[in-house]
Amino acid sequence: MINVTIWNEFLQEQRKPEVAHIYPKGMHGAIADGIKQDGFELSYATFDEPEHGLTQDKLDNTDVLIYWGHVDHKGFQDQVVDRICARVHKGMGLIVLHSGHHSKLFRKLMGTSCDLLWREADEKERLWVVDPSHPIVEGIGPYIDLDEEEMYGEHFDIPVPDELIFVSWFAGGEVFRSGCTYRRGQGRIFYFRPGHETYPTYHNKDVHRVIANAVKWTAPIQREQTFYGHHEPLEEIKK
Amino acid sequence: MINVTIWNEFLQEQRKPEVAHIYPKGMHGAIADGIKQDGFELSYATFDEPEHGLTQDKLDNTDVLIYWGHVDHKGFQDQVVDRICARVHKGMGLIVLHSGHHSKLFRKLMGTSCDLLWREADEKERLWVVDPSHPIVEGIGPYIDLDEEEMYGEHFDIPVPDELIFVSWFAGGEVFRSGCTYRRGQGRIFYFRPGHETYPTYHNKDVHRVIANAVKWTAPIQREQTFYGHHEPLEEIKK
Amino acid sequence: MINVTIWNEFLQEQRKPEVAHIYPKGMHGAIADGIKQDGFELSYATFDEPEHGLTQDKLDNTDVLIYWGHVDHKGFQDQVVDRICARVHKGMGLIVLHSGHHSKLFRKLMGTSCDLLWREADEKERLWVVDPSHPIVEGIGPYIDLDEEEMYGEHFDIPVPDELIFVSWFAGGEVFRSGCTYRRGQGRIFYFRPGHETYPTYHNKDVHRVIANAVKWTAPIQREQTFYGHHEPLEEIKK
Amino acid sequence: MINVTIWNEFLQEQRKPEVAHIYPKGMHGAIADGIKQDGFELSYATFDEPEHGLTQDKLDNTDVLIYWGHVDHKGFQDQVVDRICARVHKGMGLIVLHSGHHSKLFRKLMGTSCDLLWREADEKERLWVVDPSHPIVEGIGPYIDLDEEEMYGEHFDIPVPDELIFVSWFAGGEVFRSGCTYRRGQGRIFYFRPGHETYPTYHNKDVHRVIANAVKWTAPIQREQTFYGHHEPLEEIKK
């Protein structure tokens, strides 16, 4: 049983009726509805909770953290950022969605600005699968069509992905590396682009499938924590 | 003409006679002597200078920064770390040597702990070339032998390198990814393992050759700075 | 249920008593004994069978092929090589062991010579884990020790691995990229170095664990075959 | 001085007046005109010459081979394919253009089918730079616009590129990994997508710039050929 915590900033849904209209249970609720049949143990955390709901205890009991944030990256507490990074380093899986690209968390793990081009113009996005052998695209066709989305365009200022899984086409003329994996310490990370709050992206079945697959893919393996530090020689050193 | 700044912490040479004995001109002096015939414009900066010698102006006039630090990573000013990272993101090349792996600078650019196994036992290191097509190994044979070095062993907690160029064998039984490249923003980074202060590693001709090659490889290309931000559509978006 | 076919050349066991002594059931038998508790559906094929036991029907019913060959790479039929490659391209997992590195099959999939350094000197090999987050090292400690093995050394003339999981240390002074993954078409490939026929490597529990993990990792995902060829536009092309 | 051989199939220019009209000096002539100011030593070879103009002597004196082929991949002699591969393995640079993706040469070096989606519909292609630090994009803006090109779409059945430099957007709705690097043996390879014979792509200044940059990037480094085979131990092996 994989313990999944869905962290949703959950500010837009409370502030903007049009967002609440699309996501009456919050985006976390929509994501949960979409992946619950996979048998994960699901729970939630949001920005307004103490420590953003991501206490040490909560993280210690999380195998995979799904992270959506947008409007108050700045207000996210630094010590919680550090705590999440430490847990990723120890093996917790992390799925960063859409505007989470600009969170302190993702930028800290990447070591880059994570800047990009963007535009809100209700335009079509088509995510093409470029790694058809990857478990994250199990059950997914050659591409995923989203009729209306925010545009994110290259250059996306990220480190070279360990694996590139999706590349997006946008009607306005841009492309984007939309599905990227990274390793940091013992943890595995998946960044997945779609999911602007004013579109029903998290009601899309293919998007659910990708997120559920990514939960399984980022879930930690069973293995002793790696030892670091002073090391006695394993072989006799001849002089 | 490539402007190269060699940053050496330069504390060990002043504090420990055995280090000063090996490096009477400092490690920066030894490195400079080894690469000066390549026609670079060389200058220096050290820990004790104001802003560690790495003022904004200095960095703005640096194409490639070579960085060696060890004993006072903690005392390195955070704002200077941020300034160097910003310059790397804008294209400055960066060569991190040996114990620089644990500097605030390298850890911030990597997003990981950069921890490893280590031991000071005067043991043999042999660096094997695993990418014989790479410009960084021009003029280098199948391996570089160093009779005595500090051991660094796996697991080295770094992101997956963009390119892996050297793998070290140690007499005591460990291996290490000793030559690794990364891209961060518009900048290119090379990490090169050898160079403990109590050994004459920076007097070795092959080590000089690798560092000189790496200066050329990390030097910035001529290109407009990348634009990030709001982007008007390049194509008409049909509704 | 994953259908695993273990292909063993099975010539050495019949020709050399010392090999038969170590592997009375053949190396395929030893591997099977080591991974059978994982619940795979196991079957075998060997060099001397018609079409080397790898008929179209056999391959069509194989999810993952484990491949060990050494003394008669030359005698392996080209049409069977092509057939296996085609199946890998369509998604079959492939695990190439030890001297299989020089098989027509592996060389064709790699596009390189797959040459290396080698020596039979009964020396110690230590395989260090360099990707502690990878499912293939689940249950494995920081390294695997093999008291006696054949040496394979760098440069190993392979394409840059998609993922590098193990690096070997050898007593005689060499290193080797011992665990490498590749994607080819819809198929995933794992190369795993150890397993010279005169050593009891395939009775080692850690080696069993790695192979069993690799079976799960290379097993095909459920997904429609990718379409290639002429494609009608998905969007109206304005002139 | 880099010796560059431009291999052009040069059949379309002779058979189709519309192609001859765009490329009166052949596509090789247009490419040569575009890169000659970079000071390379340029020569040519074409399909109709004995051994396709790529004799052993010719290849031995070539540092970088530029390769464009399309209509008679099948008729290209296998022994010349093998000869070119062997030279790449020994360090010759290789730039494969457009429909060369389906040549025997490229497929043999890749180990995959190199299949893709395609369409000739005179549609716009926009090549976005996704690696702004790479020498191959020196002097290139955020993207290259080509008003009319053939479409190539994903999934492109290639191995994971060592470096991904360009991603194309097509008006009809597809994307493509348009600029990819690979290492094979001691040689470096660059695949560059654009260049259908019925469009003036090889008169485009940015395309010239990319090809010239790629010549410099793929040119072999100066280094002893790598040794492979039996290797005496470098250290005493204790029993």
PDB file of C-alpha atoms in Angstrom, chain C:
ATOM      1  CA  MET C   1       2.446 -13.213 -14.519  1.00  0.00           C
ATOM      2  CA  ILE C   2       5.664 -12.391 -16.386  1.00  0.00           C
ATOM      3  CA  ASN C   3       6.817 -14.991 -18.926  1.00  0.00           C
ATOM      4  CA  VAL C   4      10.585 -15.248 -18.672  1.00  0.00           C
ATOM      5  CA  THR C   5      12.724 -17.215 -21.110  1.00  0.00           C
ATOM      6  CA  ILE C   6      16.255 -17.919 -19.947  1.00  0.00           C
ATOM      7  CA  TRP C   7      18.482 -18.415 -22.965  1.00  0.00           C
ATOM      8  CA  ASN C   8      21.763 -20.076 -22.097  1.00  0.00           C
ATOM      9  CA  GLU C   9      24.291 -20.999 -24.750  1.00  0.00           C
ATOM     10  CA  PHE C  10      24.834 -24.180 -22.647  1.00  0.00           C
ATOM     11  CA  LEU C  11      27.960 -25.323 -24.460  1.00  0.00           C
ATOM     12  CA  GLN C  12      30.535 -24.782 -21.722  1.00  0.00           C
ATOM     13  CA  GLU C  13      28.609 -26.876 -19.230  1.00  0.00           C
ATOM     14  CA  GLN C  14      28.679 -29.789 -21.698  1.00  0.00           C
ATOM     15  CA  ARG C  15      32.286 -29.399 -22.762  1.00  0.00           C
ATOM     16  CA  LYS C  16      34.117 -28.453 -19.590  1.00  0.00           C
ATOM     17  CA  PRO C  17      33.796 -30.622 -16.486  1.00  0.00           C
ATOM     18  CA  GLU C  18      34.806 -27.756 -14.210  1.00  0.00           C
ATOM     19  CA  VAL C  19      31.883 -25.721 -15.483  1.00  0.00           C
ATOM     20  CA  ALA C  20      29.491 -28.652 -15.192  1.00  0.00           C
ATOM     21  CA  HIS C  21      30.723 -29.135 -11.657  1.00  0.00           C
ATOM     22  CA  ILE C  22      29.731 -25.590 -10.684  1.00  0.00           C
ATOM     23  CA  TYR C  23      26.529 -25.626 -12.720  1.00  0.00           C
ATOM     24  CA  PRO C  24      25.200 -29.197 -12.823  1.00  0.00           C
ATOM     25  CA  LYS C  25      21.799 -27.903 -14.012  1.00  0.00           C
ATOM     26  CA  GLY C  26      23.387 -25.399 -16.366  1.00  0.00           C
ATOM     27  CA  MET C  27      23.699 -21.725 -15.665  1.00  0.00           C
ATOM     28  CA  HIS C  28      20.058 -21.347 -16.726  1.00  0.00           C
ATOM     29  CA  GLY C  29      19.135 -23.816 -14.026  1.00  0.00           C
ATOM     30  CA  ALA C  30      21.034 -21.871 -11.404  1.00  0.00           C
ATOM     31  CA  ILE C  31      19.462 -18.593 -12.469  1.00  0.00           C
ATOM     32  CA  ALA C  32      16.025 -20.193 -12.479  1.00  0.00           C
ATOM     33  CA  ASP C  33      16.526 -21.568  -8.978  1.00  0.00           C
ATOM     34  CA  GLY C  34      17.538 -18.120  -7.843  1.00  0.00           C
ATOM     35  CA  ILE C  35      14.555 -16.207  -9.197  1.00  0.00           C
ATOM     36  CA  LYS C  36      11.750 -18.762  -9.131  1.00  0.00           C
ATOM     37  CA  GLN C  37      10.400 -17.578  -5.799  1.00  0.00           C
ATOM     38  CA  ASP C  38       9.428 -14.313  -7.466  1.00  0.00           C
ATOM     39  CA  GLY C  39       6.553 -16.057  -9.216  1.00  0.00           C
ATOM     40  CA  PHE C  40       7.682 -15.695 -12.810  1.00  0.00           C
ATOM     41  CA  GLU C  41       6.626 -18.225 -15.456  1.00  0.00           C
ATOM     42  CA  LEU C  42      10.047 -19.625 -16.404  1.00  0.00           C
ATOM     43  CA  SER C  43      11.192 -21.510 -19.486  1.00  0.00           C
ATOM     44  CA  TYR C  44      14.494 -22.192 -21.226  1.00  0.00           C
ATOM     45  CA  ALA C  45      16.160 -22.209 -24.613  1.00  0.00           C
ATOM     46  CA  THR C  46      19.688 -23.161 -25.624  1.00  0.00           C
ATOM     47  CA  PHE C  47      22.075 -22.880 -28.545  1.00  0.00           C
ATOM     48  CA  ASP C  48      21.721 -26.471 -29.761  1.00  0.00           C
ATOM     49  CA  GLU C  49      17.961 -26.384 -30.205  1.00  0.00           C
ATOM     50  CA  PRO C  50      16.513 -25.666 -33.645  1.00  0.00           C
ATOM     51  CA  GLU C  51      16.597 -21.905 -34.202  1.00  0.00           C
ATOM     52  CA  HIS C  52      18.468 -21.831 -30.875  1.00  0.00           C
ATOM     53  CA  GLY C  53      15.113 -22.495 -29.234  1.00  0.00           C
ATOM     54  CA  LEU C  54      14.020 -18.951 -30.015  1.00  0.00           C
ATOM     55  CA  THR C  55      11.285 -19.505 -32.595  1.00  0.00           C
ATOM     56  CA  GLN C  56       8.902 -16.717 -33.460  1.00  0.00           C
ATOM     57  CA  ASP C  57       6.248 -18.404 -31.390  1.00  0.00           C
ATOM     58  CA  LYS C  58       8.556 -18.729 -28.410  1.00  0.00           C
ATOM     59  CA  LEU C  59       9.531 -15.074 -28.562  1.00  0.00           C
ATOM     60  CA  ASP C  60       5.952 -13.944 -29.064  1.00  0.00           C
ATOM     61  CA  ASN C  61       5.179 -15.607 -25.759  1.00  0.00           C
ATOM     62  CA  THR C  62       8.161 -14.172 -23.932  1.00  0.00           C
ATOM     63  CA  ASP C  63       7.883 -10.983 -21.858  1.00  0.00           C
ATOM     64  CA  VAL C  64      11.504 -10.926 -20.770  1.00  0.00           C
ATOM     65  CA  LEU C  65      14.448 -12.742 -22.337  1.00  0.00           C
ATOM     66  CA  ILE C  66      17.559 -13.412 -20.244  1.00  0.00           C
ATOM     67  CA  TYR C  67      20.561 -14.002 -22.497  1.00  0.00           C
ATOM     68  CA  TRP C  68      23.914 -15.633 -21.664  1.00  0.00           C
ATOM     69  CA  GLY C  69      26.311 -16.539 -24.519  1.00  0.00           C
ATOM     70  CA  HIS C  70      30.051 -16.720 -24.941  1.00  0.00           C
ATOM     71  CA  VAL C  71      31.921 -19.283 -27.052  1.00  0.00           C
ATOM     72  CA  ASP C  72      29.889 -19.391 -30.246  1.00  0.00           C
ATOM     73  CA  HIS C  73      28.600 -15.884 -30.874  1.00  0.00           C
ATOM     74  CA  LYS C  74      29.668 -16.359 -34.483  1.00  0.00           C
ATOM     75  CA  GLY C  75      27.510 -19.447 -34.912  1.00  0.00           C
ATOM     76  CA  PHE C  76      24.365 -17.733 -33.705  1.00  0.00           C
ATOM     77  CA  GLN C  77      22.020 -17.441 -36.695  1.00  0.00           C
ATOM     78  CA  ASP C  78      21.554 -13.960 -38.071  1.00  0.00           C
ATOM     79  CA  GLN C  79      17.851 -14.418 -38.665  1.00  0.00           C
ATOM     80  CA  VAL C  80      17.323 -15.272 -35.012  1.00  0.00           C
ATOM     81  CA  VAL C  81      19.257 -12.160 -34.035  1.00  0.00           C
ATOM     82  CA  ASP C  82      16.960 -10.088 -36.240  1.00  0.00           C
ATOM     83  CA  ARG C  83      13.905 -11.775 -34.765  1.00  0.00           C
ATOM     84  CA  ILE C  84      14.963 -11.022 -31.200  1.00  0.00           C
ATOM     85  CA  CYS C  85      15.757  -7.406 -32.061  1.00  0.00           C
ATOM     86  CA  ALA C  86      12.321  -7.032 -33.642  1.00  0.00           C
ATOM     87  CA  ARG C  87      10.705  -8.395 -30.474  1.00  0.00           C
ATOM     88  CA  VAL C  88      12.700  -6.026 -28.275  1.00  0.00           C
ATOM     89  CA  HIS C  89      11.594  -3.152 -30.500  1.00  0.00           C
ATOM     90  CA  LYS C  90       8.002  -4.246 -29.931  1.00  0.00           C
ATOM     91  CA  GLY C  91       8.444  -4.246 -26.167  1.00  0.00           C
ATOM     92  CA  MET C  92      10.029  -7.494 -24.967  1.00  0.00           C
ATOM     93  CA  GLY C  93      12.398  -6.948 -22.068  1.00  0.00           C
ATOM     94  CA  LEU C  94      15.990  -8.123 -22.491  1.00  0.00           C
ATOM     95  CA  ILE C  95      18.602  -8.892 -19.855  1.00  0.00           C
ATOM     96  CA  VAL C  96      22.059  -9.460 -21.303  1.00  0.00           C
ATOM     97  CA  LEU C  97      24.496 -11.164 -18.960  1.00  0.00           C
ATOM     98  CA  HIS C  98      28.288 -11.044 -18.859  1.00  0.00           C
ATOM     99  CA  SER C  99      29.860 -12.244 -22.130  1.00  0.00           C
ATOM    100  CA  GLY C 100      26.589 -11.628 -23.930  1.00  0.00           C
ATOM    101  CA  HIS C 101      28.096  -8.157 -24.343  1.00  0.00           C
ATOM    102  CA  HIS C 102      29.871  -9.470 -27.435  1.00  0.00           C
ATOM    103  CA  SER C 103      26.886 -11.287 -28.944  1.00  0.00           C
ATOM    104  CA  LYS C 104      25.586 -10.249 -32.340  1.00  0.00           C
ATOM    105  CA  LEU C 105      22.348  -9.423 -30.569  1.00  0.00           C
ATOM    106  CA  PHE C 106      23.750  -6.891 -28.112  1.00  0.00           C
ATOM    107  CA  ARG C 107      26.100  -5.312 -30.629  1.00  0.00           C
ATOM    108  CA  LYS C 108      23.273  -4.852 -33.101  1.00  0.00           C
ATOM    109  CA  LEU C 109      21.076  -3.214 -30.489  1.00  0.00           C
ATOM    110  CA  MET C 110      23.902  -0.964 -29.319  1.00  0.00           C
ATOM    111  CA  GLY C 111      25.420   0.093 -32.647  1.00  0.00           C
ATOM    112  CA  THR C 112      28.950  -0.167 -31.220  1.00  0.00           C
ATOM    113  CA  SER C 113      31.686  -2.807 -30.968  1.00  0.00           C
ATOM    114  CA  CYS C 114      31.010  -3.512 -27.274  1.00  0.00           C
ATOM    115  CA  ASP C 115      34.744  -4.209 -26.919  1.00  0.00           C
ATOM    116  CA  LEU C 116      36.431  -3.946 -23.534  1.00  0.00           C
ATOM    117  CA  LEU C 117      39.485  -5.011 -21.528  1.00  0.00           C
ATOM    118  CA  TRP C 118      39.389  -8.517 -20.019  1.00  0.00           C
ATOM    119  CA  ARG C 119      41.427 -10.933 -17.933  1.00  0.00           C
ATOM    120  CA  GLU C 120      40.801 -14.270 -16.235  1.00  0.00           C
ATOM    121  CA  ALA C 121      42.760 -14.099 -13.002  1.00  0.00           C
ATOM    122  CA  ASP C 122      40.362 -15.269 -10.291  1.00  0.00           C
ATOM    123  CA  GLU C 123      40.291 -11.791  -8.852  1.00  0.00           C
ATOM    124  CA  LYS C 124      37.859  -9.972  -6.643  1.00  0.00           C
ATOM    125  CA  GLU C 125      35.065  -7.890  -8.151  1.00  0.00           C
ATOM    126  CA  ARG C 126      33.051  -5.405  -6.108  1.00  0.00           C
ATOM    127  CA  LEU C 127      29.973  -3.916  -7.749  1.00  0.00           C
ATOM    128  CA  TRP C 128      29.113  -0.522  -6.233  1.00  0.00           C
ATOM    129  CA  VAL C 129      25.575   0.827  -6.437  1.00  0.00           C
ATOM    130  CA  VAL C 130      25.669   4.286  -8.033  1.00  0.00           C
ATOM    131  CA  ASP C 131      21.896   4.743  -8.425  1.00  0.00           C
ATOM    132  CA  PRO C 132      20.382   3.925  -5.017  1.00  0.00           C
ATOM    133  CA  SER C 133      16.873   4.950  -6.131  1.00  0.00           C
ATOM    134  CA  HIS C 134      16.582   2.385  -8.922  1.00  0.00           C
ATOM    135  CA  PRO C 135      14.163  -0.572  -8.628  1.00  0.00           C
ATOM    136  CA  ILE C 136      16.922  -2.859  -9.893  1.00  0.00           C
ATOM    137  CA  VAL C 137      18.844  -2.402  -6.599  1.00  0.00           C
ATOM    138  CA  GLU C 138      15.902  -3.031  -4.306  1.00  0.00           C
ATOM    139  CA  GLY C 139      17.157  -5.116  -1.406  1.00  0.00           C
ATOM    140  CA  ILE C 140      20.803  -4.679  -2.374  1.00  0.00           C
ATOM    141  CA  GLY C 141      23.366  -3.111  -0.015  1.00  0.00           C
ATOM    142  CA  PRO C 142      25.997  -0.508  -0.917  1.00  0.00           C
ATOM    143  CA  TYR C 143      27.899  -3.087  -2.981  1.00  0.00           C
ATOM    144  CA  ILE C 144      28.025  -6.726  -4.043  1.00  0.00           C
ATOM    145  CA  ASP C 145      31.267  -8.633  -3.425  1.00  0.00           C
ATOM    146  CA  LEU C 146      32.267 -11.522  -5.685  1.00  0.00           C
ATOM    147  CA  ASP C 147      35.442 -13.229  -4.484  1.00  0.00           C
ATOM    148  CA  GLU C 148      36.507 -14.482  -7.883  1.00  0.00           C
ATOM    149  CA  GLU C 149      35.461 -13.254 -11.286  1.00  0.00           C
ATOM    150  CA  GLU C 150      36.770 -12.517 -14.743  1.00  0.00           C
ATOM    151  CA  MET C 151      37.801  -8.886 -15.115  1.00  0.00           C
ATOM    152  CA  TYR C 152      36.101  -6.607 -17.642  1.00  0.00           C
ATOM    153  CA  GLY C 153      37.609  -3.128 -17.809  1.00  0.00           C
ATOM    154  CA  GLU C 154      37.019   0.295 -19.340  1.00  0.00           C
ATOM    155  CA  HIS C 155      36.783   1.592 -21.887  1.00  0.00           C
ATOM    156  CA  PHE C 156      33.647  -0.448 -22.497  1.00  0.00           C
ATOM    157  CA  ASP C 157      32.625   0.535 -26.021  1.00  0.00           C
ATOM    158  CA  ILE C 158      28.899   0.978 -25.483  1.00  0.00           C
ATOM    159  CA  PRO C 159      26.617   3.938 -26.104  1.00  0.00           C
ATOM    160  CA  VAL C 160      26.149   6.165 -23.069  1.00  0.00           C
ATOM    161  CA  PRO C 161      23.775   4.162 -20.839  1.00  0.00           C
ATOM    162  CA  ASP C 162      20.327   5.627 -20.237  1.00  0.00           C
ATOM    163  CA  GLU C 163      20.896   4.739 -16.592  1.00  0.00           C
ATOM    164  CA  LEU C 164      24.100   3.619 -14.879  1.00  0.00           C
ATOM    165  CA  ILE C 165      23.352   1.481 -11.842  1.00  0.00           C
ATOM    166  CA  PHE C 166      26.526  -0.419 -10.926  1.00  0.00           C
ATOM    167  CA  VAL C 167      30.226   0.347 -11.287  1.00  0.00           C
ATOM    168  CA  SER C 168      32.688  -2.481 -10.633  1.00  0.00           C
ATOM    169  CA  TRP C 169      36.037  -2.337  -8.867  1.00  0.00           C
ATOM    170  CA  PHE C 170      38.566  -5.053  -9.734  1.00  0.00           C
ATOM    171  CA  ALA C 171      41.528  -6.112  -7.625  1.00  0.00           C
ATOM    172  CA  GLY C 172      43.864  -5.799 -10.605  1.00  0.00           C
ATOM    173  CA  GLY C 173      43.208  -2.087 -10.949  1.00  0.00           C
ATOM    174  CA  GLU C 174      40.322  -1.604 -13.391  1.00  0.00           C
ATOM    175  CA  VAL C 175      36.763  -0.281 -13.182  1.00  0.00           C
ATOM    176  CA  PHE C 176      33.722  -1.122 -15.304  1.00  0.00           C
ATOM    177  CA  ARG C 177      30.180   0.130 -15.882  1.00  0.00           C
ATOM    178  CA  SER C 178      28.553  -3.125 -14.750  1.00  0.00           C
ATOM    179  CA  GLY C 179      24.858  -2.369 -14.707  1.00  0.00           C
ATOM    180  CA  CYS C 180      23.459  -0.336 -17.587  1.00  0.00           C
ATOM    181  CA  THR C 181      19.970   0.242 -18.947  1.00  0.00           C
ATOM    182  CA  TYR C 182      18.883   1.131 -22.482  1.00  0.00           C
ATOM    183  CA  ARG C 183      15.652   1.706 -24.353  1.00  0.00           C
ATOM    184  CA  ARG C 184      15.307   0.397 -27.899  1.00  0.00           C
ATOM    185  CA  GLY C 185      11.901   0.922 -29.515  1.00  0.00           C
ATOM    186  CA  GLN C 186       9.236  -0.062 -26.978  1.00  0.00           C
ATOM    187  CA  GLY C 187      11.652  -2.414 -25.210  1.00  0.00           C
ATOM    188  CA  ARG C 188      13.857  -2.010 -22.165  1.00  0.00           C
ATOM    189  CA  ILE C 189      17.281  -3.602 -21.841  1.00  0.00           C
ATOM    190  CA  PHE C 190      19.501  -4.268 -18.833  1.00  0.00           C
ATOM    191  CA  TYR C 191      23.121  -5.294 -19.177  1.00  0.00           C
ATOM    192  CA  PHE C 192      24.610  -6.940 -16.081  1.00  0.00           C
ATOM    193  CA  ARG C 193      28.298  -7.782 -16.090  1.00  0.00           C
ATOM    194  CA  PRO C 194      29.056 -10.672 -13.708  1.00  0.00           C
ATOM    195  CA  GLY C 195      28.803 -14.340 -14.554  1.00  0.00           C
ATOM    196  CA  HIS C 196      31.901 -15.999 -15.965  1.00  0.00           C
ATOM    197  CA  GLU C 197      31.208 -19.714 -16.333  1.00  0.00           C
ATOM    198  CA  THR C 198      34.085 -20.897 -14.128  1.00  0.00           C
ATOM    199  CA  TYR C 199      32.837 -19.071 -11.028  1.00  0.00           C
ATOM    200  CA  PRO C 200      29.729 -19.692  -8.916  1.00  0.00           C
ATOM    201  CA  THR C 201      28.356 -16.197  -9.551  1.00  0.00           C
ATOM    202  CA  TYR C 202      24.880 -17.414 -10.482  1.00  0.00           C
ATOM    203  CA  HIS C 203      24.560 -19.058  -7.074  1.00  0.00           C
ATOM    204  CA  ASN C 204      25.000 -15.674  -5.361  1.00  0.00           C
ATOM    205  CA  LYS C 205      21.862 -14.354  -3.645  1.00  0.00           C
ATOM    206  CA  ASP C 206      22.520 -10.715  -4.496  1.00  0.00           C
ATOM    207  CA  VAL C 207      23.036 -11.608  -8.142  1.00  0.00           C
ATOM    208  CA  HIS C 208      19.696 -13.458  -8.055  1.00  0.00           C
ATOM    209  CA  ARG C 209      18.044 -10.406  -6.489  1.00  0.00           C
ATOM    210  CA  VAL C 210      19.405  -8.088  -9.184  1.00  0.00           C
ATOM    211  CA  ILE C 211      18.259 -10.390 -11.995  1.00  0.00           C
ATOM    212  CA  ALA C 212      14.800 -10.819 -10.478  1.00  0.00           C
ATOM    213  CA  ASN C 213      14.491  -7.048 -10.021  1.00  0.00           C
ATOM    214  CA  ALA C 214      15.620  -6.551 -13.597  1.00  0.00           C
ATOM    215  CA  VAL C 215      12.981  -8.950 -14.883  1.00  0.00           C
ATOM    216  CA  LYS C 216      10.320  -6.787 -13.271  1.00  0.00           C
ATOM    217  CA  TRP C 217      11.933  -3.614 -14.508  1.00  0.00           C
ATOM    218  CA  THR C 218      12.316  -4.728 -18.144  1.00  0.00           C
ATOM    219  CA  ALA C 219       8.872  -6.373 -18.358  1.00  0.00           C
ATOM    220  CA  PRO C 220       6.755  -4.648 -21.017  1.00  0.00           C
ATOM    221  CA  ILE C 221       4.067  -2.168 -20.055  1.00  0.00           C
ATOM    222  CA  GLN C 222       0.511  -2.492 -21.363  1.00  0.00           C
ATOM    223  CA  ARG C 223       0.096  -0.070 -24.193  1.00  0.00           C
ATOM    224  CA  GLU C 224      -0.989   0.006 -27.831  1.00  0.00           C
ATOM    225  CA  GLN C 225       1.854  -0.516 -30.298  1.00  0.00           C
ATOM    226  CA  THR C 226       3.147   2.814 -31.536  1.00  0.00           C
ATOM    227  CA  PHE C 227       2.060   3.824 -35.035  1.00  0.00           C
ATOM    228  CA  TYR C 228       4.648   4.963 -37.582  1.00  0.00           C
ATOM    229  CA  GLY C 229       4.183   6.222 -41.138  1.00  0.00           C
ATOM    230  CA  HIS C 230       2.134   8.779 -43.039  1.00  0.00           C
ATOM    231  CA  HIS C 231       0.097  11.015 -40.750  1.00  0.00           C
ATOM    232  CA  GLU C 232      -2.811  13.289 -41.591  1.00  0.00           C
ATOM    233  CA  PRO C 233      -2.636  16.691 -39.918  1.00  0.00           C
ATOM    234  CA  LEU C 234      -4.393  17.000 -36.579  1.00  0.00           C
ATOM    235  CA  GLU C 235      -4.817  20.742 -37.050  1.00  0.00           C
ATOM    236  CA  GLU C 236      -5.818  22.795 -40.043  1.00  0.00           C
ATOM    237  CA  ILE C 237      -2.718  24.032 -41.863  1.00  0.00           C
ATOM    238  CA  LYS C 238      -3.164  27.654 -42.857  1.00  0.00           C
ATOM    239  CA  LYS C 239      -1.367  28.891 -45.970  1.00  0.00           C
TER     240      LYS C 239
END
